[in-house]
């Protein structure tokens, strides 16, 4: 007779080489190399050929400096979108891009050179291209380190020759359609960088300005009773830009407001009735007695004396005048404000702004001529004081426009620029560009929904688009002027010849070749001249990046399914892309727009180097790993501002550990499981296993729906809770006895393993877009069928239908109730442990009582209750005698007693039948049956006297 088996060796304890410690910072770079060597991204696309197309079009960042946390958030969110669409069965390419032109790079290169005049324009552009290329390569490395898949070997760059040709061609399209004009209008102007700025290149920061109240003496005019006002009355204006006073050409009144003349110790003053109290408070005027009242419309045409120049300025009417600040009379300088300019156009006022590119006065009084505008502020204030025109002066802190790159305050300055008309119809449509764009905004899906109103308001209120810049590093505006008569060349066939040059040599061709070389041979002006002069300005970089959909999206890829960027892009890339899409194709270039918030520290403060509160993606990867950064991105409600700190990363590390250990437990119990030989059909699984697969199917359905709507935080929390609550704390805990103590090939154990395998397979696929490295690691250890790919990233999400088990709704309800009862029993067991009645759950016998219907159900499931509660025995007691009464389940009573019998050496359960098996005298009846089955499986028939029937 064979020797008895060693009991310990008959247990199926977890066994896996999947490490408990992730060591992500060390292991992730190795995985990146493996993915690159295997051409994983290309293989994924090859596997998805013929599937429905999904296009996320990448918004191009500037290739300058180290990527910051906001950039990491943005790129990981995009990667989540692309990976989830790919695993949902789409052909989802990702083409990363960079915006390589413009001020950020030009400023860096100019700083390195010590001035752009040190080299020729062509050489300067070459240096800019080298600078951009260097940082593009660094960014590629940084983004790939985050586990982002894409066409890294062939990204789109706005400085690529083909792309520059597309930009130039798009501008010619706008020009040919009649949208483009050159004119003098006020634009944002950076006197530090000596260039015009787009609205999207302006940021508002706190600034201290001189706040002044100024008198303009009445001369004559007006209508009605106002015409009787005498020159001893002065109109009052308020401004925070004293430097614009020399360029004042009118005073604006609201036609419907009430205006009064008040007699004060500082003279008779004219202002809005509702602003008298503010005047008194800010100018320290003790008494102000109203002597007359008028309507604003009465002052149209009245003449006022400029406080220190020998000119008279008219009263004009404007509905933008408000009563929020100032005097209710607006100082109007048409050369320095959009509203002022428009009013000036209406009344035929001079657009006067004699400043050079550095903001220095080229005309004016000796006191300020030759000074820049900000230096001139106190000079103008002194002039006003000396002339007796200054009523009040104090320092005023307010939000003021600054250059987004150099962070110096900007000015509004009227200069000759190229514009795209918003309120003109193209040659082939009836709607204006503004009307056409507004009509299409409602057809885009905006996430969050407020994006629709924000974009609508921005398009509705925006001025004409200033598309010219006074720089070198960009795409030149393809305009030629006749050397003979200065007429602009309007032969678009000839102009498009330049685009062909750009395709071959890039926009550098503009600086390397003469106008005659760029144009077709023999191109002549109507005056007969064949000599041409090239335009010096380049295009706004937002025109460059806004043309990306024309350069990158081909055929069915246009329009893109989604654009995803931060909230600043409503005046940036979302905005310019939309205008160009409408202008060229009369449709938006995107079907949907998703917006994420800003990254903040744990106190809600913006991250900055000066505050020392920054965490960079590279630092996070080195300390915690890219998967932890990705987990953070997936865990936050990214549509609002999101917080990051070391404490957040510590919390996420704990969450990651729990998820990883859940997978590790599953893998450990699949060491002897081969799906092709051991997996059972769903309808042959134990009832509890079928129920858990149903719950997994529900999870898969919810997560796939959330992925589809970009609600990644819901996916993360669902996966985390399922791992921690449903699996680790419940199902896997309950399964231990069945997995460890049953014979290896026992059907009930194989049922449990089948469920664990299917759950793990479904769960790892759901986690793959988030935990790209960890999921790949898990996949290597997970038992797979022969047809499964070697990388989890090539798989699809599990089909919920394949996880469904056709379990009856009544059975589902039973298990949901049993799970709740288990929770109540665990409370009673914890109380018993605290009272020292038992040391561990297996030392317990649980006695239950419940209302008749529930009690009947408990009796039906009685054989499974000890395993469910992880105790040795379960029985019933009489009503009203329970030690613990549940509040959650009315009528449920629980009493905990010491289990009867002896402790089984093999399974640690207590049983009165320990010792009945003479061959294995220290085990219970359940283990006797298990060992008998083990011996039969090994061809070792147990002795007849050792056989027991336990179940």
PDB file of C-alpha atoms in Angstrom, residues 106 116 121 125 167-168 171 175 180-184 187 189 194-197 357 413 415-419 466-481 502 507 510-511 533-541 544:
ATOM      1  CA  UNK A 106      12.065  82.954 -32.049  1.00  0.00           C
ATOM      2  CA  UNK A 116      18.061  88.528 -34.677  1.00  0.00           C
ATOM      3  CA  UNK A 121      16.618  86.067 -42.112  1.00  0.00           C
ATOM      4  CA  UNK A 125      15.160  80.665 -39.664  1.00  0.00           C
ATOM      5  CA  UNK A 167      -0.621  76.970 -44.550  1.00  0.00           C
ATOM      6  CA  UNK A 168       0.298  79.212 -47.453  1.00  0.00           C
ATOM      7  CA  UNK A 171      -4.200  81.770 -46.675  1.00  0.00           C
ATOM      8  CA  UNK A 175      -7.730  85.722 -49.851  1.00  0.00           C
ATOM      9  CA  UNK A 180      -8.553  89.004 -46.406  1.00  0.00           C
ATOM     10  CA  UNK A 181      -7.826  92.725 -46.274  1.00  0.00           C
ATOM     11  CA  UNK A 182      -5.048  95.026 -45.124  1.00  0.00           C
ATOM     12  CA  UNK A 183      -5.952  97.921 -42.913  1.00  0.00           C
ATOM     13  CA  UNK A 184      -5.080 100.014 -39.886  1.00  0.00           C
ATOM     14  CA  UNK A 187      -4.384  95.228 -32.205  1.00  0.00           C
ATOM     15  CA  UNK A 189       0.987  94.870 -29.453  1.00  0.00           C
ATOM     16  CA  UNK A 194       7.898  94.447 -31.216  1.00  0.00           C
ATOM     17  CA  UNK A 195       5.064  92.461 -32.749  1.00  0.00           C
ATOM     18  CA  UNK A 196       1.316  92.188 -32.982  1.00  0.00           C
ATOM     19  CA  UNK A 197      -0.307  89.509 -30.847  1.00  0.00           C
ATOM     20  CA  UNK A 357       7.258  99.165 -32.760  1.00  0.00           C
ATOM     21  CA  UNK A 413      -1.995 100.014 -31.077  1.00  0.00           C
ATOM     22  CA  UNK A 415      -1.020  99.603 -37.180  1.00  0.00           C
ATOM     23  CA  UNK A 416      -1.213  98.406 -40.741  1.00  0.00           C
ATOM     24  CA  UNK A 417      -1.925  94.675 -40.522  1.00  0.00           C
ATOM     25  CA  UNK A 418      -3.489  91.852 -42.503  1.00  0.00           C
ATOM     26  CA  UNK A 419      -6.924  90.801 -41.280  1.00  0.00           C
ATOM     27  CA  UNK A 466      -5.369  89.957 -37.285  1.00  0.00           C
ATOM     28  CA  UNK A 467      -3.272  87.311 -39.052  1.00  0.00           C
ATOM     29  CA  UNK A 468      -0.028  89.205 -39.675  1.00  0.00           C
ATOM     30  CA  UNK A 469       3.039  89.230 -37.446  1.00  0.00           C
ATOM     31  CA  UNK A 470       6.268  91.196 -37.632  1.00  0.00           C
ATOM     32  CA  UNK A 471       8.615  88.250 -37.287  1.00  0.00           C
ATOM     33  CA  UNK A 472      10.807  85.901 -39.306  1.00  0.00           C
ATOM     34  CA  UNK A 473      10.086  82.422 -37.972  1.00  0.00           C
ATOM     35  CA  UNK A 474       6.838  81.433 -39.588  1.00  0.00           C
ATOM     36  CA  UNK A 475       5.073  81.176 -42.915  1.00  0.00           C
ATOM     37  CA  UNK A 476       5.322  84.366 -44.976  1.00  0.00           C
ATOM     38  CA  UNK A 477       2.183  86.061 -46.190  1.00  0.00           C
ATOM     39  CA  UNK A 478       2.216  85.408 -49.925  1.00  0.00           C
ATOM     40  CA  UNK A 479       1.653  88.927 -51.188  1.00  0.00           C
ATOM     41  CA  UNK A 480       3.602  90.807 -53.848  1.00  0.00           C
ATOM     42  CA  UNK A 481       3.539  94.520 -54.603  1.00  0.00           C
ATOM     43  CA  UNK A 502       7.212  75.737 -50.406  1.00  0.00           C
ATOM     44  CA  UNK A 507       8.835  78.578 -46.515  1.00  0.00           C
ATOM     45  CA  UNK A 510      10.608  83.068 -49.597  1.00  0.00           C
ATOM     46  CA  UNK A 511      13.882  84.277 -48.132  1.00  0.00           C
ATOM     47  CA  UNK A 533       8.374  93.384 -53.918  1.00  0.00           C
ATOM     48  CA  UNK A 534       7.608  90.678 -51.333  1.00  0.00           C
ATOM     49  CA  UNK A 535       5.518  91.230 -48.191  1.00  0.00           C
ATOM     50  CA  UNK A 536       7.634  91.199 -45.005  1.00  0.00           C
ATOM     51  CA  UNK A 537       5.051  89.949 -42.500  1.00  0.00           C
ATOM     52  CA  UNK A 538       4.469  86.323 -41.577  1.00  0.00           C
ATOM     53  CA  UNK A 539       1.211  84.620 -40.609  1.00  0.00           C
ATOM     54  CA  UNK A 540      -0.119  84.353 -37.073  1.00  0.00           C
ATOM     55  CA  UNK A 541       0.984  81.029 -35.554  1.00  0.00           C
ATOM     56  CA  UNK A 544      -0.449  77.782 -38.697  1.00  0.00           C
TER      57      UNK A 544
END
